[in-house]
XYZ file of C-alpha atoms in Angstrom:
535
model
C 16.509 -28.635 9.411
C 17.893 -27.440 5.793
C 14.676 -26.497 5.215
C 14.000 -24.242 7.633
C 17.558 -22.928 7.052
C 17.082 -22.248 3.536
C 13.670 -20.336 4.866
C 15.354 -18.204 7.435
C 17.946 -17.183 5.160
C 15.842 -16.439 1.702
C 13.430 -14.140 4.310
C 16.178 -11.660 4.667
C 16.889 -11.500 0.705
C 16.356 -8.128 -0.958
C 14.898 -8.202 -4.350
C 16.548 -5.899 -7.326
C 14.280 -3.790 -8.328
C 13.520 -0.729 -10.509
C 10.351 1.821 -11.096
C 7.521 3.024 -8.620
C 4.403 1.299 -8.260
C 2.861 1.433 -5.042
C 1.697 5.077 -5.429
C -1.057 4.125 -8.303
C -3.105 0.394 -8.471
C -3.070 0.312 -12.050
C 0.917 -0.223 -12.654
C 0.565 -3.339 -10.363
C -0.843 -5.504 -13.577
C 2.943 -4.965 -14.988
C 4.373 -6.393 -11.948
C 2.186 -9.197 -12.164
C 3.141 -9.931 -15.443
C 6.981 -9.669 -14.395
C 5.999 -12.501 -11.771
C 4.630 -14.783 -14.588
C 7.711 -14.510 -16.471
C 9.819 -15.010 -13.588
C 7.479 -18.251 -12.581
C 7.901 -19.505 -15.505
C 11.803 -19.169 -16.094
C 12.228 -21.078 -12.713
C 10.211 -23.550 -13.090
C 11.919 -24.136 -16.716
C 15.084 -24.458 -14.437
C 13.587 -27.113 -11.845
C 12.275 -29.149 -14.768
C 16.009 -29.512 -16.357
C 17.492 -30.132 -12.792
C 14.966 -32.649 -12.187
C 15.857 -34.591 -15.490
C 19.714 -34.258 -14.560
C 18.443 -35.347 -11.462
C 16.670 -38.698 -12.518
C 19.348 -39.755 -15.015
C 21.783 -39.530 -11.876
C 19.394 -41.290 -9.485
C 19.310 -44.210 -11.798
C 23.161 -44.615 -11.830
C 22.977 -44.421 -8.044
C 20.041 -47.329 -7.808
C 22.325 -49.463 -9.850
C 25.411 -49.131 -7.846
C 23.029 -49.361 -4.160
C 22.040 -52.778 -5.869
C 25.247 -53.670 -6.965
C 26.002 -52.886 -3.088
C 22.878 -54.741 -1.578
C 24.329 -57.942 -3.506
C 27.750 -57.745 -1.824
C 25.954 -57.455 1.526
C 25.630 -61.023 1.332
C 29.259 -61.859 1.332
C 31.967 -59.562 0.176
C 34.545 -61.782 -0.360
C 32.400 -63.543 -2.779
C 31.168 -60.918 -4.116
C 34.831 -59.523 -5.119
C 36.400 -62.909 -5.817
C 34.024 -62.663 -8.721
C 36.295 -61.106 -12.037
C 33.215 -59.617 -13.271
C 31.828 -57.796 -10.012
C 35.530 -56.857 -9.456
C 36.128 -55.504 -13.326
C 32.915 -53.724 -13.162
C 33.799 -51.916 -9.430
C 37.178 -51.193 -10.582
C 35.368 -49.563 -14.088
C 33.169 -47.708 -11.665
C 35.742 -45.398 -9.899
C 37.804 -45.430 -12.813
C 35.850 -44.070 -15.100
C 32.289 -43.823 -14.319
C 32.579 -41.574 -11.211
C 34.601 -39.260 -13.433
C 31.740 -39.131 -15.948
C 28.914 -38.654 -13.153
C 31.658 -35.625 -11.838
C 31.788 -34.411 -15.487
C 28.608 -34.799 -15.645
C 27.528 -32.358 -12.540
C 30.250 -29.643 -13.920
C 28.757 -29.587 -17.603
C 25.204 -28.995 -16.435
C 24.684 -25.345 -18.028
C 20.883 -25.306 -16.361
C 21.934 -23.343 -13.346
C 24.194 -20.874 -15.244
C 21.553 -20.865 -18.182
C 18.943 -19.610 -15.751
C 21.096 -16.960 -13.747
C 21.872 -15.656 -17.110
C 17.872 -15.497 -18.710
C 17.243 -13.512 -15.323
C 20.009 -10.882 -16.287
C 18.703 -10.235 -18.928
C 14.643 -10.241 -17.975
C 15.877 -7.581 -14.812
C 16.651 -5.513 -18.035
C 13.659 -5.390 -19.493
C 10.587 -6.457 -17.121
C 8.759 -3.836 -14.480
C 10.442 -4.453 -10.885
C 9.278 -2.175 -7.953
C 12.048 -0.351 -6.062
C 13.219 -0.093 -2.163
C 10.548 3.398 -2.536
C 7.889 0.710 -3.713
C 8.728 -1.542 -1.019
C 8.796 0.855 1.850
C 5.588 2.530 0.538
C 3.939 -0.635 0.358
C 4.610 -1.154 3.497
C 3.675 2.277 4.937
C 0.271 1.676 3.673
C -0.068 -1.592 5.194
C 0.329 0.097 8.742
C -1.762 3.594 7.655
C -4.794 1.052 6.513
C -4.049 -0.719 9.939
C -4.180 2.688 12.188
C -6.826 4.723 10.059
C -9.411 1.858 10.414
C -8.376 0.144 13.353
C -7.825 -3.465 11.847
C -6.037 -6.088 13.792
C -2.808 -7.619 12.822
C -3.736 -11.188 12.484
C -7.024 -10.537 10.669
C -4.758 -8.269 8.423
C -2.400 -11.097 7.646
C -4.451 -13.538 7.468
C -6.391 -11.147 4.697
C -9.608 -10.041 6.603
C -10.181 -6.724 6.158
C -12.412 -5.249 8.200
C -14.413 -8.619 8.817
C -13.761 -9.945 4.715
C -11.694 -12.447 4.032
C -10.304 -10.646 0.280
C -6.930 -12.698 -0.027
C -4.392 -15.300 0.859
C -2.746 -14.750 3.998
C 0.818 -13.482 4.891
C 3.280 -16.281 5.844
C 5.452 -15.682 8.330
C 8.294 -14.500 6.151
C 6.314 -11.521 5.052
C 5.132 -10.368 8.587
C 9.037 -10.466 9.692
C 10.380 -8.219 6.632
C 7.422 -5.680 6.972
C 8.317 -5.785 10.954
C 12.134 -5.304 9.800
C 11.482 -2.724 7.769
C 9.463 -0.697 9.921
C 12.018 -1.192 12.638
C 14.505 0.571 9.922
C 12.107 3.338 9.795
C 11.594 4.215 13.491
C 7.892 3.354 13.658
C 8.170 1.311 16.531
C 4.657 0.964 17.637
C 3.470 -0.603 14.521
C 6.987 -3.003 14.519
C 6.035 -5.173 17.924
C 2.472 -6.205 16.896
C 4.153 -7.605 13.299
C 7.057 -9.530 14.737
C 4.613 -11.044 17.552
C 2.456 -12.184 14.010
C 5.846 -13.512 12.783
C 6.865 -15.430 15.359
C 3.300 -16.913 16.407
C 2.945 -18.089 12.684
C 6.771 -19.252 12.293
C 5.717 -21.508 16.184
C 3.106 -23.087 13.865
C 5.204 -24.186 10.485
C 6.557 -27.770 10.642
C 9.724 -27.031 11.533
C 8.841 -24.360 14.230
C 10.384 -26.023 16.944
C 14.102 -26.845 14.940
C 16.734 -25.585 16.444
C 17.264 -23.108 13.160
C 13.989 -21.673 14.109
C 14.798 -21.119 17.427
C 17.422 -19.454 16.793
C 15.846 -17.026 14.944
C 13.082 -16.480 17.401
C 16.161 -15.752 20.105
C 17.381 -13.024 17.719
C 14.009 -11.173 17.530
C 13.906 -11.262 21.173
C 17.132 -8.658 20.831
C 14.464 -6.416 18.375
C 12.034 -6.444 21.213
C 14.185 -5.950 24.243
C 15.679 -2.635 22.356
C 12.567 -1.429 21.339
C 11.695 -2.049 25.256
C 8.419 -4.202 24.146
C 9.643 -6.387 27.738
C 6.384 -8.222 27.410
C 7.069 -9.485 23.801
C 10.727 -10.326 24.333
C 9.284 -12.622 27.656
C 6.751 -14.381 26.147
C 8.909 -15.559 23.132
C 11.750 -16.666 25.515
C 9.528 -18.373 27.365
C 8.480 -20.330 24.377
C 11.820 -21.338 23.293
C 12.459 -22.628 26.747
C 9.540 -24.601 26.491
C 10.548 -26.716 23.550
C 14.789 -26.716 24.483
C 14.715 -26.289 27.890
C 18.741 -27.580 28.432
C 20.004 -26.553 25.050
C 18.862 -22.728 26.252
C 19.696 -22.478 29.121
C 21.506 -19.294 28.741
C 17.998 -17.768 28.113
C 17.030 -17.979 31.896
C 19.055 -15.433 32.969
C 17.172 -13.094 30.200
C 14.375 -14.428 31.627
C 14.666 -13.198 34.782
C 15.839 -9.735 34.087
C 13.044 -8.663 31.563
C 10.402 -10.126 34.562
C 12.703 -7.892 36.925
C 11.966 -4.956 34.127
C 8.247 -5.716 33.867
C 7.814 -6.384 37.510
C 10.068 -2.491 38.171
C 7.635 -0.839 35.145
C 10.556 0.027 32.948
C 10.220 2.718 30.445
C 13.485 2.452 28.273
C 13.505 1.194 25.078
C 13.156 2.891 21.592
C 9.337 2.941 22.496
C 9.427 5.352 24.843
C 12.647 6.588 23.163
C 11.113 8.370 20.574
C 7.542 9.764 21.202
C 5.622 11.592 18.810
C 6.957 15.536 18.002
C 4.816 17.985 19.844
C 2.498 19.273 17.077
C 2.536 16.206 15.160
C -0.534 17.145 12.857
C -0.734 12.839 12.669
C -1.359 13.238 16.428
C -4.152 15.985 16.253
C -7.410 16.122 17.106
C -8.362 17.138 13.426
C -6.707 14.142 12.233
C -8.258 12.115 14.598
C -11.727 12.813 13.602
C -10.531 12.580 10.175
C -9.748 8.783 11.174
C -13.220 8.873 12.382
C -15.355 9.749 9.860
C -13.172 7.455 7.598
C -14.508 4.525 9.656
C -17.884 6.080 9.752
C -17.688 7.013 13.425
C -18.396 10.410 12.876
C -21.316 11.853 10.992
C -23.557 14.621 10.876
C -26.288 14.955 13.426
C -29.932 13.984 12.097
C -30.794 17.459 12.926
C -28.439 18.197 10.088
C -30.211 16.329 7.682
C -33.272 16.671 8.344
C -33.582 19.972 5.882
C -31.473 17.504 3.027
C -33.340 16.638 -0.076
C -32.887 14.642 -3.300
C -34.573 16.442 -6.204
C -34.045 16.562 -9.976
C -32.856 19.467 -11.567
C -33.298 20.590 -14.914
C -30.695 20.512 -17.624
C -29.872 23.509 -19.543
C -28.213 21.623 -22.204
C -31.354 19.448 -23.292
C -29.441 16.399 -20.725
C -31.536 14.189 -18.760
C -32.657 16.133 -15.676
C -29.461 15.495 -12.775
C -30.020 13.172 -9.789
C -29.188 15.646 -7.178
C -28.906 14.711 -3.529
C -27.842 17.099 -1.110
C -25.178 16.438 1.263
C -24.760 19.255 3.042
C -26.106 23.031 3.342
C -23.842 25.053 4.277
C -21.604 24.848 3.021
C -23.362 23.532 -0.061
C -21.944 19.732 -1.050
C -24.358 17.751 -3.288
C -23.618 14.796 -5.100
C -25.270 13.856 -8.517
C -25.599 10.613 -9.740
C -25.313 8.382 -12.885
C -24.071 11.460 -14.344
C -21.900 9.385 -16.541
C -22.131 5.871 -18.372
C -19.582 2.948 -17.418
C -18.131 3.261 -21.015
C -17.096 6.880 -20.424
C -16.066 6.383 -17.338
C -13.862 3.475 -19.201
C -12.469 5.517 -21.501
C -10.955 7.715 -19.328
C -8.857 5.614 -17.655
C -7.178 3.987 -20.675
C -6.784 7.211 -21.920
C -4.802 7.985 -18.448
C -3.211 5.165 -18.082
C -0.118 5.461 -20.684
C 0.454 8.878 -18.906
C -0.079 8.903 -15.240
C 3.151 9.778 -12.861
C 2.790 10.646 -9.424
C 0.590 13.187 -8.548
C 2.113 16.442 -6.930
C 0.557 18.898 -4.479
C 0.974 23.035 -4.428
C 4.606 23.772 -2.869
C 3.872 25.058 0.815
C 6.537 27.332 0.179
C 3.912 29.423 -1.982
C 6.451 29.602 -4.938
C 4.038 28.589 -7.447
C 6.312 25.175 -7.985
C 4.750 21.565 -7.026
C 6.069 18.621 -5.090
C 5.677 14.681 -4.400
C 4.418 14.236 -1.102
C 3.831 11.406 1.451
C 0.540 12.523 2.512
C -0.844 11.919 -1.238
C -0.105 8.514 -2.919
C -1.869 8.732 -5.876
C -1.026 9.135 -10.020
C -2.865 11.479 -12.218
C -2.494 12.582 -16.031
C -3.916 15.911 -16.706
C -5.745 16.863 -20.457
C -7.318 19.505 -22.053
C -11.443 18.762 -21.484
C -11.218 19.145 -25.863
C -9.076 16.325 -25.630
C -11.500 13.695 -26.588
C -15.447 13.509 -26.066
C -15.567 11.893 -23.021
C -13.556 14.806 -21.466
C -15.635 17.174 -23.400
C -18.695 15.858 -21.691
C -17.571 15.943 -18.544
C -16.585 19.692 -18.946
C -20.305 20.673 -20.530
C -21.760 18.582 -17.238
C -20.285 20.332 -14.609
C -20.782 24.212 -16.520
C -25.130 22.823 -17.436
C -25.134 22.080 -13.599
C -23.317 24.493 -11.622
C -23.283 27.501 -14.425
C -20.154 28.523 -14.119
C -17.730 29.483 -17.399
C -15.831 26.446 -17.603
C -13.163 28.484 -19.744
C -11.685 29.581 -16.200
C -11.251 25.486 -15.299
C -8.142 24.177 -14.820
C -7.214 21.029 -17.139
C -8.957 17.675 -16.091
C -7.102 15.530 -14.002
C -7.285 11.610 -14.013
C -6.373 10.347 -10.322
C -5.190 6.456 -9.828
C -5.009 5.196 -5.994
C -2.171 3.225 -5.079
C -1.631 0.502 -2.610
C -3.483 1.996 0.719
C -3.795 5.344 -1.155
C -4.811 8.365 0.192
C -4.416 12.167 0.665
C -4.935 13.686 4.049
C -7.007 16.664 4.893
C -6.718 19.788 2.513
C -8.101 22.303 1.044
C -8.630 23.195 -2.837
C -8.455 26.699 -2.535
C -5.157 28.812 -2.193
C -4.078 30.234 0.595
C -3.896 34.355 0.874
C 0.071 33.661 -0.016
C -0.235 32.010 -2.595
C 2.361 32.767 -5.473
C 0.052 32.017 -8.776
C 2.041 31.540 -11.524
C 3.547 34.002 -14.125
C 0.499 34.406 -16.736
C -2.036 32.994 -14.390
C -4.558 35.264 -13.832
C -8.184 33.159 -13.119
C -7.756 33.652 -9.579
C -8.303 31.059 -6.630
C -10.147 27.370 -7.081
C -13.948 28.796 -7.072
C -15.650 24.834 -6.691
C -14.061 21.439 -7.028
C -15.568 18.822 -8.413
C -14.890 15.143 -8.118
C -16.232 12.308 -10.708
C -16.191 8.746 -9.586
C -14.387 6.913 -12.468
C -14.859 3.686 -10.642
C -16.231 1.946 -7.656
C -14.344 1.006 -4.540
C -15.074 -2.393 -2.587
C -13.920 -0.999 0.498
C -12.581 2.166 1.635
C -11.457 5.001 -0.447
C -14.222 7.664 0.710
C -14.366 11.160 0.414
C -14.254 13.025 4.110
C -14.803 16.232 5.725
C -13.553 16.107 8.288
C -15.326 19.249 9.935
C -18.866 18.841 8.622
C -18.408 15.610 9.392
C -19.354 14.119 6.149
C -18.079 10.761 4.273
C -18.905 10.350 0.565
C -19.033 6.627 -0.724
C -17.349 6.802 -4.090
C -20.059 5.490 -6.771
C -19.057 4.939 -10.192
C -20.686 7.874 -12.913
C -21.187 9.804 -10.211
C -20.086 13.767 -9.490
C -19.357 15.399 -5.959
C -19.373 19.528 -6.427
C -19.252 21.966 -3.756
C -18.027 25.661 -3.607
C -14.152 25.848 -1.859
C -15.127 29.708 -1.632
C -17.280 31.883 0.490
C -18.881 34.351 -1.930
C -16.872 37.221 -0.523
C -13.941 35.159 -2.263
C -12.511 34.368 1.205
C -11.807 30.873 1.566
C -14.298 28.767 3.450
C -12.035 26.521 5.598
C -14.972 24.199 6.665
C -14.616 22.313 3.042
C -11.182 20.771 3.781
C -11.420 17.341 2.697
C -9.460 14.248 2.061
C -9.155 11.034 0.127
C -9.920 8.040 2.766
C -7.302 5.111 2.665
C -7.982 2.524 -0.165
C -8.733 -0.626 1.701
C -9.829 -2.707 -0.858
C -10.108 -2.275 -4.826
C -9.041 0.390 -7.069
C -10.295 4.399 -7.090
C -10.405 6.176 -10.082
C -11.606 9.360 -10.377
C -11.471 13.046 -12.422
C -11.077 16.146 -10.836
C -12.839 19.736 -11.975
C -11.042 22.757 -10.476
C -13.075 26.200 -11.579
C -11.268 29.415 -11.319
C -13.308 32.494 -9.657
C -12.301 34.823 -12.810
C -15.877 35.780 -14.513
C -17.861 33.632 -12.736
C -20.113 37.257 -11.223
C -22.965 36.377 -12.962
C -23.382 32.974 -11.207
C -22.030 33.744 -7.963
C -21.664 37.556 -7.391
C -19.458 38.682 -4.778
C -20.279 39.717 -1.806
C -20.187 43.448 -0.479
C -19.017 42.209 3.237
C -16.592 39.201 4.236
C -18.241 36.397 5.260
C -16.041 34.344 6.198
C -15.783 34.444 10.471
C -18.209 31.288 10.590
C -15.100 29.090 8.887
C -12.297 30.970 10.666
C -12.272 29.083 13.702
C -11.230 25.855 11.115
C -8.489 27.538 9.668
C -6.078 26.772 12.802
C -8.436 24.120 14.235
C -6.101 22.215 16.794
């Protein structure tokens, strides 16, 4: 019983914390390191209370055989001068030591005080950490379909990666997601809860009982009448008469389910009309994330992998065609594993989270949920690796790489991702004072690392889904070569399910780039238009 009442009440314990994390994988290592530290100082503390602990449980064996002794016969056992001197020396003065004893022990004040002073100066995450963390749980859940108990138990998508979630950690992401409104993804994770909290030990104590009646209240508000039944009907089953007052709840959510009742936050608070997350354009982006959706094999039947020549005296490039039209090819092992290496520890000291154009078109940039990610830009004459990457993408494509923007090194977070976009600039767009290289020409994309699972590169309209693969470079044209902006290339960053993406992106400004791709006399951009307000 005090067990499972020190568990229900350390569950709803919120952790100080400082710094964000859960927007970029490769701060995680410092919070790791914080939990080693941490580890350690506690069990420092158990050690000394266990030593107070054993001197004290020696005193008390003494005095239980001092008691067994007088069992026999207490009046003999008195009558003796020594057994009475030696009781009367006990509470006179030895109880007072064992009292002083407990009040001089400095372990407890000791430790409180070395953990002041490490939540100083050790990497914690913060409430933005936590709830982010969280959020991606549920968007890796929804974009790839995953169930809840595979999830907690650490299956993802059929893989076991890692220890499973107790039943402490399904309630607080269920709480927490009940704080933010997202009901839907709430029910399944206290129903995970609550099915693994029926299978600890002390499942059926009357402490966890009670705490399976209170998140019967969460489901009956949230109007999840199905939920809130079956775990009253549970409890019942294990204290039938000590719950009795659960019967009449009983009967009035099977009244509700029985009548088809639709109240309840649930129903409360349905998706906005023209919720983009509720589109069909998201919705295929879901798709070809999961590999649903993908091009026709009478669109790839014209594809080709080919070499093609360097300009630069380079080892011909791999080149694999992805896609026609618009043009998206992919070239491989374009860089080694120790360049790719050196970029990232040359990021790593300086990445923050990565921003996205103000929609606003006032030039400025912004944090946004829809891209958890952290990127440090540099000069490409920064160091050689960047230089190399710089004189690869202007041998291949042609273009003047003088018109690129700066290179930017990209870290995915927790679940990271960045939903459907384009590169290019809209017609509005407010470039900035001195900026005059024009709109984002091509992108290109290195793959800095691999990615065990997830993490792709879709297009949502072509429908296309690029694996990242470490040394490798995605380039297509964001452009029609009227200028006009080709709205079939809007892309995204797939949700991170498993691993850590790193990669470099290569934006090329259309200013002087006529000799490589001349502009067209005539628009031709109606064969994109219809994706430029696709529903």
């Amino acid at each position: 019983m005090l067990l499972a009442k020190c568990v229900l009440f350390l569950v709803l314990q919120v952790l100080s914390c400082y710094g964000e994390f859960f927007s970029s994988t490769s701060g995680l290592a410092k919070l790791f390191e914080t939990e080693v530290v941490l580890l350690a100082e506690l069990q420092n503390y158990v050690n000394e209370i266990n030593q107070h602990a054993e001197a004290l449980q020696s005193e008390i064996d003494a005095i239980r055989v001092e008691h067994l002794n007088a069992a026999d016969g207490i009046d003999d056992y008195l009558n003796n001068p020594v057994n009475a001197f030696r009781l009367i020396k006990r509470l006179h003065s030895d109880w007072e030591t064992f009292e002083g004893s407990v009040t001089a022990d400095s372990s407890r004040s000791n430790y409180l005080d070395t953990m002041a002073n490490l939540k100083e100066n050790l990497s914690f995450p913060s409430q933005d950490d936590f709830v982010g963390s969280a959020i991606a749980l549920t968007r890796l859940q929804q974009t790839y379909q995953l169930d809840v108990a595979e999830l907690a138990s650490g299956i993802l998508n059929g893989v076991k990666y890692g220890t499973a979630m107790s039943w402490q950690d399904c309630f607080v992401l269920g709480q927490h997601l009940y704080a933010l409104r997202d009901y839907n993804h709430t029910v399944p994770w206290l129903q995970q809860s609550m099915q693994l909290l029926g299978e600890q030990s002390y499942g059926s104590e009357s402490a966890s009982l009670d705490f399976m009646e209170a998140v019967v209240e969460y489901h009956r508000e949230m109007g999840a009448h199905e939920s809130a039944l079956s775990l009253v009907n549970h409890v019942l089953s294990i204290e039938p008469d000590q719950r009795s007052h659960l019967l009449e709840a009983r009967q009035q959510l099977e009244e509700l389910i029985t009548d088809g009742d639709k109240n309840g936050l649930l129903h409360l608070t349905a998706r906005r009309p023209g919720d983009y997350h509720e589109s069909r354009e998201f919705r295929m982006y879901e798709q070809v994330c999961r590999g649903e959706l993908a091009p026709l094999p009478s669109k790839q039947r014209n594809l080709r992998c080919r070499l093609r020549k360097s300009r630069l005296g380079y080892a011909p490039f791999k080149l694999e065609e992805l896609h026609l039209d618009p043009l998206v090819v992919q070239l491989h092992q374009v860089i080694g594993s120790k360049d790719s290496d050196s970029l990232q520890k040359t990021a790593r000291p300086r990445i923050k989270r990565s921003t996205v154009y103000s929609l606003g078109g006032n030039g400025g940039s912004t944090a946004a949920a829809f891209r958890t990610s952290q990127g440090a830009s540099f000069n490409y004459s920064r160091n050689a690796a960047t230089k190399l990457l710089s004189r690869h993408v202007g041998d291949f494509s042609g273009l003047n790489m003088d018109y690129a923007e700066d290179l930017q090194v990209a870290n995915y977070g927790i679940g990271g991702h960045y939903e459907p976009h384009w590169d290019s600039f809209p017609e509005n767009h407010i470039y900035q004072e001195g900026d005059l290289h024009g709109n984002r020409m091509a992108t290109g994309i290195y793959y800095l690392s691999d990615v065990e699972a997830g993490g792709g590169t879709a297009f949502p309209f072509l429908p296309l889904l690029v694996t990242p693969e470490r040394g490798s470079l995605l380039f297509w044209y964001n452009l029609h070569p009227s200028g006009d902006q080709d709205f079939r290339t809007k892309h995204a960053a797939c949700p991170v399910l498993q691993g850590s993406k790193w990669i470099a992106n290569v934006w090329i400004r259309e200013r002087n780039q006529d000799n490589v791709r001349p502009c067209d006399l005539e628009r031709g951009q109606e064969i994109s238009l219809h994706y430029r307000d696709f529903d």
